[in-house]
GROMACS .gro file of C-alpha atoms in nm:
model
  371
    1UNK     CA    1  -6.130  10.078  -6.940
    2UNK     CA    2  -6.201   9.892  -7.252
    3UNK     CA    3  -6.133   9.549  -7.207
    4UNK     CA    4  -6.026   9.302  -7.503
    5UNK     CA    5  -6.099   8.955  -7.293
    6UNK     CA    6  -6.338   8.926  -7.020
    7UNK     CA    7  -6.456   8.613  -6.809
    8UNK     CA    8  -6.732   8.601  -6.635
    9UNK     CA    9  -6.829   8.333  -6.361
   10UNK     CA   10  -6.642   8.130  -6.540
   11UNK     CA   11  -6.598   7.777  -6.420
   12UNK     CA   12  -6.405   7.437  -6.469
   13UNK     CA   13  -6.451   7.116  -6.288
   14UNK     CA   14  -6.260   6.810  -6.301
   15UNK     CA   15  -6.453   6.491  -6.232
   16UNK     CA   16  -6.190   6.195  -6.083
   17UNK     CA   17  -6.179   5.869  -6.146
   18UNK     CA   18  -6.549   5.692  -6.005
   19UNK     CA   19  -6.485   5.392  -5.734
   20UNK     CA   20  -6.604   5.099  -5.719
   21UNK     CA   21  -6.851   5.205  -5.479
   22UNK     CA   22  -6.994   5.584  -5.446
   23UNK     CA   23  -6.981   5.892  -5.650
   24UNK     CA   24  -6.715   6.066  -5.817
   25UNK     CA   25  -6.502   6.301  -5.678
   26UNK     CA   26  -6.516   6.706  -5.838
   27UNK     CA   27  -6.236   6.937  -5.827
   28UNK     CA   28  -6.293   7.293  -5.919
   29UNK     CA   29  -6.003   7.416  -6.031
   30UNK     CA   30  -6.146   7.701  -6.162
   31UNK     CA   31  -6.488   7.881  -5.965
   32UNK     CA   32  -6.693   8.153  -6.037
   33UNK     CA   33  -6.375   8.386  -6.158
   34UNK     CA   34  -6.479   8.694  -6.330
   35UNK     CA   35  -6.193   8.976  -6.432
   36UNK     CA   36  -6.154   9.217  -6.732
   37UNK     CA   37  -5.876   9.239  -6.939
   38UNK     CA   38  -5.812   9.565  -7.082
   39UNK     CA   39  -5.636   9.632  -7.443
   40UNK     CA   40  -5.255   9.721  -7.427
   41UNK     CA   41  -5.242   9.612  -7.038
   42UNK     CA   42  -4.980   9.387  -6.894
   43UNK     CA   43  -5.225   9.155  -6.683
   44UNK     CA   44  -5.069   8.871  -6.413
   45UNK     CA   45  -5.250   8.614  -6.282
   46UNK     CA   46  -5.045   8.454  -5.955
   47UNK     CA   47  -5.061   8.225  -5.689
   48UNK     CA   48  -4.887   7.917  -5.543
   49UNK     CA   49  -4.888   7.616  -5.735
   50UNK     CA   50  -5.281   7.402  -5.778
   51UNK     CA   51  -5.416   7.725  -5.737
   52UNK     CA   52  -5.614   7.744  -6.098
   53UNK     CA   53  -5.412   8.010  -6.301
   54UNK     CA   54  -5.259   7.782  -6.512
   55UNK     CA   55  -5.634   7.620  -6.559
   56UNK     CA   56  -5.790   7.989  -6.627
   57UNK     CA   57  -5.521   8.120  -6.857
   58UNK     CA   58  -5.634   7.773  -7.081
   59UNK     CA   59  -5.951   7.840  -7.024
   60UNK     CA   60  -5.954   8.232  -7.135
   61UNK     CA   61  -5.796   8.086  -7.544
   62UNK     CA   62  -6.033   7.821  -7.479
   63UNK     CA   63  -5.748   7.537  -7.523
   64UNK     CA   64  -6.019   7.388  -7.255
   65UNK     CA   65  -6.396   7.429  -7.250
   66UNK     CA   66  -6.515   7.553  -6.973
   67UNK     CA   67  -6.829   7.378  -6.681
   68UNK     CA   68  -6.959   7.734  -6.715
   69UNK     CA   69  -6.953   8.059  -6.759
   70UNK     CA   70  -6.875   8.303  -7.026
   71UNK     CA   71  -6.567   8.439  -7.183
   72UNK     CA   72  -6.596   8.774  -7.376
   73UNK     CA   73  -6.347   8.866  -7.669
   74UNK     CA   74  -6.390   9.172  -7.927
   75UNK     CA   75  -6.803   9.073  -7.865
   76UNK     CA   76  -6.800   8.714  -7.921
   77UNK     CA   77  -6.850   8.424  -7.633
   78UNK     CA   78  -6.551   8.217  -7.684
   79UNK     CA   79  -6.704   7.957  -7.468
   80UNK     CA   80  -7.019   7.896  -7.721
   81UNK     CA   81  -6.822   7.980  -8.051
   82UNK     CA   82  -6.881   7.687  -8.325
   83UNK     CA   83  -6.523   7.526  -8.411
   84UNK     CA   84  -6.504   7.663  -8.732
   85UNK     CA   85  -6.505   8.028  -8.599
   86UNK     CA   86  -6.310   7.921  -8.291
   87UNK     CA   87  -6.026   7.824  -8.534
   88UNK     CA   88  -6.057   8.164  -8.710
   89UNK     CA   89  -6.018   8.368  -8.393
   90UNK     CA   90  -5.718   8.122  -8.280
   91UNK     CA   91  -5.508   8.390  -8.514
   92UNK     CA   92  -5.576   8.701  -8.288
   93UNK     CA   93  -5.528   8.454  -7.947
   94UNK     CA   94  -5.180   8.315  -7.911
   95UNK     CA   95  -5.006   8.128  -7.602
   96UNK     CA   96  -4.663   8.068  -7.504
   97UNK     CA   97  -4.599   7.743  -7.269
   98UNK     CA   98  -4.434   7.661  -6.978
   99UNK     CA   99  -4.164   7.407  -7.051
  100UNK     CA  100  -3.955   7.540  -7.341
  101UNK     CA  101  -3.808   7.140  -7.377
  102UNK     CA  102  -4.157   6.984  -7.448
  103UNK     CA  103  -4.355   7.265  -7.641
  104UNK     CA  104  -4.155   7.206  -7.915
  105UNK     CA  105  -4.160   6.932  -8.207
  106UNK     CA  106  -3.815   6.765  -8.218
  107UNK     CA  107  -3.872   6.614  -8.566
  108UNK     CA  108  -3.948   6.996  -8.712
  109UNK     CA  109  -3.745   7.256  -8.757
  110UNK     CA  110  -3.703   7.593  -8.619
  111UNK     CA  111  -3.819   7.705  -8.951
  112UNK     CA  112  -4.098   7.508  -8.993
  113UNK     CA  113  -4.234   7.543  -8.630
  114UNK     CA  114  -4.273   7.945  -8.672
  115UNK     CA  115  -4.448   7.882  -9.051
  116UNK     CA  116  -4.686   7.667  -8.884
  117UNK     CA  117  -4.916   7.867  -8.781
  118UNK     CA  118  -4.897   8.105  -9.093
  119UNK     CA  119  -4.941   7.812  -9.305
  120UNK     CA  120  -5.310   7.688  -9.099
  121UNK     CA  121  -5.426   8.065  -9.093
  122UNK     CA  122  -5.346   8.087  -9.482
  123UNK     CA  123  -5.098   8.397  -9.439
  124UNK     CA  124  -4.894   8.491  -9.714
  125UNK     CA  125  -4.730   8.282  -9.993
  126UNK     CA  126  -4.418   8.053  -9.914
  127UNK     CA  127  -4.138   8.339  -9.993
  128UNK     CA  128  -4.342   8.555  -9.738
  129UNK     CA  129  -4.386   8.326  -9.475
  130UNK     CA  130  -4.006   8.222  -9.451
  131UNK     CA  131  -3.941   8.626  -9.439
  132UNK     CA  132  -4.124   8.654  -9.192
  133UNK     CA  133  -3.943   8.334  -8.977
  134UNK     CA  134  -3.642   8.493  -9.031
  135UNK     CA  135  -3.768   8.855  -8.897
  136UNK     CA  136  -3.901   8.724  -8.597
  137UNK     CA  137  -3.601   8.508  -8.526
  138UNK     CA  138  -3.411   8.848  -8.557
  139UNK     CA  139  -3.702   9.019  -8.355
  140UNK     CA  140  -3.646   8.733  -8.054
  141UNK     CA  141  -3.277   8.753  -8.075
  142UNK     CA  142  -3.167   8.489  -8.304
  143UNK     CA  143  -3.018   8.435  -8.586
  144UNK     CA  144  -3.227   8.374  -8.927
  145UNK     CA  145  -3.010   8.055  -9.054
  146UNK     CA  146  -3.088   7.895  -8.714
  147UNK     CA  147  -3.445   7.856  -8.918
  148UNK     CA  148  -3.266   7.537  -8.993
  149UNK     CA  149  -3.163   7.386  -8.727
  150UNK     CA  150  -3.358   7.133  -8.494
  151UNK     CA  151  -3.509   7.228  -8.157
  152UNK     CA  152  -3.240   7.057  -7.937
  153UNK     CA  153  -2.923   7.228  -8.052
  154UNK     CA  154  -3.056   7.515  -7.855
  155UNK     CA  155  -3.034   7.564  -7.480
  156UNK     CA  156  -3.374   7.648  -7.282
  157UNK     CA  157  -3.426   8.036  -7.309
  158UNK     CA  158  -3.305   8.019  -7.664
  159UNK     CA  159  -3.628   7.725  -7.723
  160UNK     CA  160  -3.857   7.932  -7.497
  161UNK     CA  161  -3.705   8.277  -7.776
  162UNK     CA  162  -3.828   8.054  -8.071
  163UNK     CA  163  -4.149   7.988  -7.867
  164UNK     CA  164  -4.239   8.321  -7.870
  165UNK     CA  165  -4.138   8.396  -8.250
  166UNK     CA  166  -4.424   8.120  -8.275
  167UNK     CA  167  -4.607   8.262  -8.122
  168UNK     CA  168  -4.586   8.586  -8.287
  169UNK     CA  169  -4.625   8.457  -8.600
  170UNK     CA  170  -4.964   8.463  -8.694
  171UNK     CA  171  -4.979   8.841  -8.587
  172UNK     CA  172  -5.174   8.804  -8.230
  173UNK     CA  173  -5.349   9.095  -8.018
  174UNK     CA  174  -5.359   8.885  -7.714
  175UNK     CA  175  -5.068   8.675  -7.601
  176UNK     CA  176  -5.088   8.464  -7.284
  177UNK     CA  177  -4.726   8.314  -7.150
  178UNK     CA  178  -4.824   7.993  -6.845
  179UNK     CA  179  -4.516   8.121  -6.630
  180UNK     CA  180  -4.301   8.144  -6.979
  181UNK     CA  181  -3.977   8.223  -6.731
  182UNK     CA  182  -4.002   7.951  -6.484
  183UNK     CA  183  -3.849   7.680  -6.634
  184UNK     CA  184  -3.519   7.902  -6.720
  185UNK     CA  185  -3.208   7.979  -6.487
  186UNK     CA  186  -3.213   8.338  -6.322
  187UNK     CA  187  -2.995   8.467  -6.530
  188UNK     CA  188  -3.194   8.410  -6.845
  189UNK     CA  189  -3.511   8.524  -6.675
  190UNK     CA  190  -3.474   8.888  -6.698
  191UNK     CA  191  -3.353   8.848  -7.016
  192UNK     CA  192  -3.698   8.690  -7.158
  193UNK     CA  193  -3.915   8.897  -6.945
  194UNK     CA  194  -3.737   9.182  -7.123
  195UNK     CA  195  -3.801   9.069  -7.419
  196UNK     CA  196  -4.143   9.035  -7.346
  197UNK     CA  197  -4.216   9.387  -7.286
  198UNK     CA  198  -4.025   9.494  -7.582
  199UNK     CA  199  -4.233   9.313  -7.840
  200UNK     CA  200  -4.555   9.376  -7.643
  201UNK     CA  201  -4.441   9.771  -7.732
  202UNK     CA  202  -4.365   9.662  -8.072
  203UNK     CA  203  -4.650   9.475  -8.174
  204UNK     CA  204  -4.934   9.659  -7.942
  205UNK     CA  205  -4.995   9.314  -7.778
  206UNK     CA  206  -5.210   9.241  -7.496
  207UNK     CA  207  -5.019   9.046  -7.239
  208UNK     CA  208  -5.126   8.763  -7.007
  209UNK     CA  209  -4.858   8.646  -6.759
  210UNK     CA  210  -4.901   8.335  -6.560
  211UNK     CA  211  -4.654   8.352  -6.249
  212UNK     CA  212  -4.587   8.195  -5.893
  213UNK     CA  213  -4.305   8.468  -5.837
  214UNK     CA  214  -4.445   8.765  -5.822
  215UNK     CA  215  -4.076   8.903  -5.793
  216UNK     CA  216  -4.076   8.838  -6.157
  217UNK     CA  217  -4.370   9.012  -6.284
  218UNK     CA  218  -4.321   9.288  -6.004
  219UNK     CA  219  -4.220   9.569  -6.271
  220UNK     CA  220  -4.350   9.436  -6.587
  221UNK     CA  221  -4.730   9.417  -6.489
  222UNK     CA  222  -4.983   9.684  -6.532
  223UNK     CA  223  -5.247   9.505  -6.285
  224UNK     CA  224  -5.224   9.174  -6.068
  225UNK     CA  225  -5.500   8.915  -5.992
  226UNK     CA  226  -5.397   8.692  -5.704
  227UNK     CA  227  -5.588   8.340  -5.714
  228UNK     CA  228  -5.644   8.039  -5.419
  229UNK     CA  229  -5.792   7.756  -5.448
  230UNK     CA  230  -5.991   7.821  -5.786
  231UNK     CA  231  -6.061   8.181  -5.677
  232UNK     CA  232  -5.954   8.507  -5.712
  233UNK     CA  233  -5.911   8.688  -5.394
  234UNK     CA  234  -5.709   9.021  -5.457
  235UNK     CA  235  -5.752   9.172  -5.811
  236UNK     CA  236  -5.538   9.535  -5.794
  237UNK     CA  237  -5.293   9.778  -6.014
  238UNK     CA  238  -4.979   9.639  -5.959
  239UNK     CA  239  -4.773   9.935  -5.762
  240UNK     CA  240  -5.093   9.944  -5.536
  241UNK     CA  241  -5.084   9.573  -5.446
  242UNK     CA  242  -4.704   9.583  -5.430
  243UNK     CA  243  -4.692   9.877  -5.176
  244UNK     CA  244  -5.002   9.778  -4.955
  245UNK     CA  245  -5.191   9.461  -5.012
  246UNK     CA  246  -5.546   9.407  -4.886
  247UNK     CA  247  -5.581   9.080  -4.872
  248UNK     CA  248  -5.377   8.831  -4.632
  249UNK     CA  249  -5.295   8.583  -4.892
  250UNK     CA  250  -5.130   8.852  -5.080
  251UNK     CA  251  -4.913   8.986  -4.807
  252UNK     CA  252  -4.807   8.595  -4.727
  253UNK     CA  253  -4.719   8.565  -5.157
  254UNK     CA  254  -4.499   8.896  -5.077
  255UNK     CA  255  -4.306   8.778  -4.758
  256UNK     CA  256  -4.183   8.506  -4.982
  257UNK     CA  257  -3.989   8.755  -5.223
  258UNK     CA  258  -3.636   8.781  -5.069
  259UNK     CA  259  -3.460   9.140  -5.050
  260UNK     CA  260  -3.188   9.262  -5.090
  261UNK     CA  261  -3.055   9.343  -4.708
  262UNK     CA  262  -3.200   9.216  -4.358
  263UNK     CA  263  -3.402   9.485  -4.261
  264UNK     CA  264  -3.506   9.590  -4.576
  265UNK     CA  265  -3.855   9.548  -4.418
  266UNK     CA  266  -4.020   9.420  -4.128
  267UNK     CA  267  -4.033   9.079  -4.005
  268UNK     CA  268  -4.389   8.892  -4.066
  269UNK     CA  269  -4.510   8.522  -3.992
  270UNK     CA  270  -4.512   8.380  -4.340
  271UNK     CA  271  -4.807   8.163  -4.392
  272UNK     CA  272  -4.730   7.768  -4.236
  273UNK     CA  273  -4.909   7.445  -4.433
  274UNK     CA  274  -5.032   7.347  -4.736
  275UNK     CA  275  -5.343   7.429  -4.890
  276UNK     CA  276  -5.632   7.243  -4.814
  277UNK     CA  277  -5.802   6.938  -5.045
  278UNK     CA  278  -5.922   7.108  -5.327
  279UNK     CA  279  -6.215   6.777  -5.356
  280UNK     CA  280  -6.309   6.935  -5.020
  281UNK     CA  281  -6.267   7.311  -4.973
  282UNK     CA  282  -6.314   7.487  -4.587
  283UNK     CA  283  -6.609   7.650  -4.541
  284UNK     CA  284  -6.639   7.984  -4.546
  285UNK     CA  285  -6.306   8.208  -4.660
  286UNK     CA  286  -6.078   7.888  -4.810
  287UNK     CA  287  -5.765   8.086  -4.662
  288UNK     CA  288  -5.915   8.119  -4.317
  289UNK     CA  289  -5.704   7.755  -4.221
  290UNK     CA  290  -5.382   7.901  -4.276
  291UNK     CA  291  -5.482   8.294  -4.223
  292UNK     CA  292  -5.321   8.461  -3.928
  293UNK     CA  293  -5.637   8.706  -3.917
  294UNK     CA  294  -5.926   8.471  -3.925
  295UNK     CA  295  -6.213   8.505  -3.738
  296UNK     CA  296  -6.547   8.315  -3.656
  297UNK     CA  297  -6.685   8.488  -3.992
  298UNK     CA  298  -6.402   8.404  -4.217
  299UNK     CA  299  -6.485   8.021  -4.094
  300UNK     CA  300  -6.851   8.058  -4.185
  301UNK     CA  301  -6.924   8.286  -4.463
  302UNK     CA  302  -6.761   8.253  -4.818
  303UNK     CA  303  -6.654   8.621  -4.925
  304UNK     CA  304  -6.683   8.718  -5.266
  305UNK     CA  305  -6.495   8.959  -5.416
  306UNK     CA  306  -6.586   9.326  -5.413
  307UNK     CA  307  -6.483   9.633  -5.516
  308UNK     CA  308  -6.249   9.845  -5.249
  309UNK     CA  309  -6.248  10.178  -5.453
  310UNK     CA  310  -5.936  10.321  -5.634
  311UNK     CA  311  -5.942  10.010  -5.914
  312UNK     CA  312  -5.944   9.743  -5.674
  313UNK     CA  313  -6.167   9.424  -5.554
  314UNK     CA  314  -6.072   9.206  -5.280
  315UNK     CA  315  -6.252   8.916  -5.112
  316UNK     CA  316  -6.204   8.923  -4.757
  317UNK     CA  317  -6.448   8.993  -4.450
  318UNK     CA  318  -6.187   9.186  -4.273
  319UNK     CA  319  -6.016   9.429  -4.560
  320UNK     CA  320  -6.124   9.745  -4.448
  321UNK     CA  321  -5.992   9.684  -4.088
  322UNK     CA  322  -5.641   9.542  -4.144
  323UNK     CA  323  -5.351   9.709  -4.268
  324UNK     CA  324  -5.119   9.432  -4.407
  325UNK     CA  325  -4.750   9.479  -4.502
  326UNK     CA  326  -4.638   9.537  -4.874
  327UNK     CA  327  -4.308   9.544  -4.986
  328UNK     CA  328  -4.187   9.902  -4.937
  329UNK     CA  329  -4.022   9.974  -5.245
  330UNK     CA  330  -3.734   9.716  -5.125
  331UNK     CA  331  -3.591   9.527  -5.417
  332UNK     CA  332  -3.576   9.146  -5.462
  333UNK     CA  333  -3.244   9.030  -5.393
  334UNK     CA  334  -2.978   8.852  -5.557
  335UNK     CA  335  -2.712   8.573  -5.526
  336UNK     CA  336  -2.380   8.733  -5.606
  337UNK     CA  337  -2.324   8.533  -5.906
  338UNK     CA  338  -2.667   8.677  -6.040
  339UNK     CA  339  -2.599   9.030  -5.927
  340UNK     CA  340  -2.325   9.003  -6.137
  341UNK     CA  341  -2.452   8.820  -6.415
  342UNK     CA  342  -2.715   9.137  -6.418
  343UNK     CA  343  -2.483   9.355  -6.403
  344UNK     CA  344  -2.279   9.214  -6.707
  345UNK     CA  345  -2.595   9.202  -6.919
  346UNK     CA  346  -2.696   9.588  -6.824
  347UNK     CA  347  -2.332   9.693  -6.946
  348UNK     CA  348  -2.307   9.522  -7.278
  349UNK     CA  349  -2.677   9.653  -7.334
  350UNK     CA  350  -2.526  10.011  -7.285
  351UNK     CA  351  -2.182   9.955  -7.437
  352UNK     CA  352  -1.970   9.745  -7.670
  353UNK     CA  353  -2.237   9.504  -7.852
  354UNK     CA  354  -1.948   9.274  -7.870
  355UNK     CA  355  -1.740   9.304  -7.519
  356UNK     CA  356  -1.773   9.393  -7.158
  357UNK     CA  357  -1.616   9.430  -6.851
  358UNK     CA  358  -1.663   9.159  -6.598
  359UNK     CA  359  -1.737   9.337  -6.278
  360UNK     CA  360  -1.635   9.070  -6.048
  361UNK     CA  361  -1.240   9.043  -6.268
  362UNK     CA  362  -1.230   9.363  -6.442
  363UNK     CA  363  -1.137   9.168  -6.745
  364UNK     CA  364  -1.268   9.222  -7.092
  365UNK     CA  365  -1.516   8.943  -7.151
  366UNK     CA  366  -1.717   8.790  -7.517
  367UNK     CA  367  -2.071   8.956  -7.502
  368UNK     CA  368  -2.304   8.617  -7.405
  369UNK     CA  369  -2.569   8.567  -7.701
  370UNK     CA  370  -2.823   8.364  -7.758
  371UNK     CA  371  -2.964   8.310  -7.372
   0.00000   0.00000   0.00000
């Protein structure tokens, strides 16, 4: 594997507010994670919310400087680079955010925000540069006269479309989306995600995904990392940690994704409380509180993770002795309104561009655009 971003023990501590009286407080949100990233791949990074992804996947573009540790792109530490070079390799390292509504300026328009970052890289002349905005708007599934129109005339997976075309623009290898679907209604979800893949196929991106719902990165992703409290304890081709997860954090992350049919699978505890303090971590394994499998080790030692042969790495005493449940090739479910919204999308990709078939009425239907 040749990888195109690497981290390595790489670290990031937050230091609270000091009291009056005593020492600060430190939260690591991010500690000691080291993964490779290889060129072309489809990489997710998941867990439950305050688990550190969101802090890593900043962390790996440097938007935030790391405590310590190193991270490793086309042979340059990112974490040491002088700003002036930092700036330069900002072109090849692009991010899409979370919240479609507040990534965007209000006072520019769609136009302008895609230029943007042609203009600060110096890429092409004027006439270029507003070709360009209007291919990508095309390439995202707009239109190229919404290049002048403001930010809120569009609804949210039409913002988080011009936040990719943004993000496209200055011609990235590595694009990193902070749960880029999460903030949009189901229906619109598949759409993006779709849209995802097709440009990473287009462009020959590198893709990052940042997800809590591992339902939604389920068939997109080539490999998974699964993160707790600041660590990453499951790191594993995706169809491999799908079917048969090794560690118990994973298997409580895939008891959450709803199926299609009772029965679809066999009934499991799901995991009960919140995750501890993250001021003041357990000792030993920091899932052994809440693990169904822990034993006097898991309370004691801290496991690190280590490689469990056919591409995989897991940190857990007991891997090689427990056989957790996976999903079993059972499907996530749906609502009946999204089934059919699915369904309605899937025909009027294969048909008419302009009509469909409602398959709740039977009655010809407008095409939806835009979402």
């Amino acid at each position: 594997m040749t990888a195109i971003l690497s981290a390595r023990d790489l670290r990031r501590e937050f230091v609270t507010k000091r009291p009056l009286f005593g020492a600060p407080t430190v939260v690591r949100a991010v500690d000691g994670v080291s993964l490779d990233i290889a060129a072309g791949e489809t990489f997710a990074i998941v867990g439950e919310s305050g688990c550190g992804k969101s802090t890593l996947a900043r962390l790996l573009l440097r938007l935030i400087d790391p405590t310590g540790g190193e991270v490793w792109y086309d042979g340059e530490d990112l974490a040491h680079l002088p700003a002036d070079r930092m700036r330069a390799l900002r072109r090849d390292l692009q991010f899409i955010f979370q919240d479609p509504f507040s990534s965007l300026n209000p006072q520019m328009s769609v136009g302008a925000l895609i230029e943007e970052p042609m203009r600060a890289h110096g890429i092409g002349t004027p006439a270029e540069r507003r070709a360009r905005v209007a291919d990508l708007l095309s390439r995202v599934g707009l239109r190229p006269e919404h290049a002048d129109r403001y930010p809120h005339e569009f609804s949210g997976g039409q913002r988080q479309r011009i936040g990719i075309a943004r993000a496209l623009a200055s011609g990235p290898k590595v694009l990193i989306g902070d749960e880029p679907v999460s903030a949009l209604d189901v229906s619109i979800q598949a759409q993006v995600v779709n849209l995802l893949e097709d440009l990473k196929d287009e462009f020959g991106l590198t893709l990052v995904i940042i997800a809590h719902d591992l339902a939604v990165i389920r068939h997109m992703a080539t490999r998974v990392a699964v993160m707790y409290l600041g660590e990453v304890v499951e790191l594993a081709p995706a169809a491999d940690l799908y079917a048969a997860p090794k560690h118990p954090y994973t298997e409580t992350l895939l008891a959450a994704i709803p199926v299609a049919a009772w029965g679809a699978r066999p009934a499991r505890t799901l995991v009960e409380g919140d995750p501890p303090n993250p001021i003041a971590p357990p000792p030993g394994c920091r899932f052994h509180p809440r693990c169904p499998y822990a034993t006097d080790i898991c309370r004691t030692e801290r496991p690190v993770l280590t490689d469990a042969g056919e591409g995989r790495s897991v940190a857990c005493h007991r891997a090689a002795e427990l056989s957790l449940a996976g999903l079993d090739g059972a499907e996530p479910g749906r609502s009946p309104a999204a089934a059919a919204r699915f369904a309605l999308y899937a025909r009027a990709m294969a048909g008419d561009p302009d009509k469909t078939n409602d398959p709740e009425t039977g009655q010809t239907q407008p095409r939806q655009t835009g979402d």
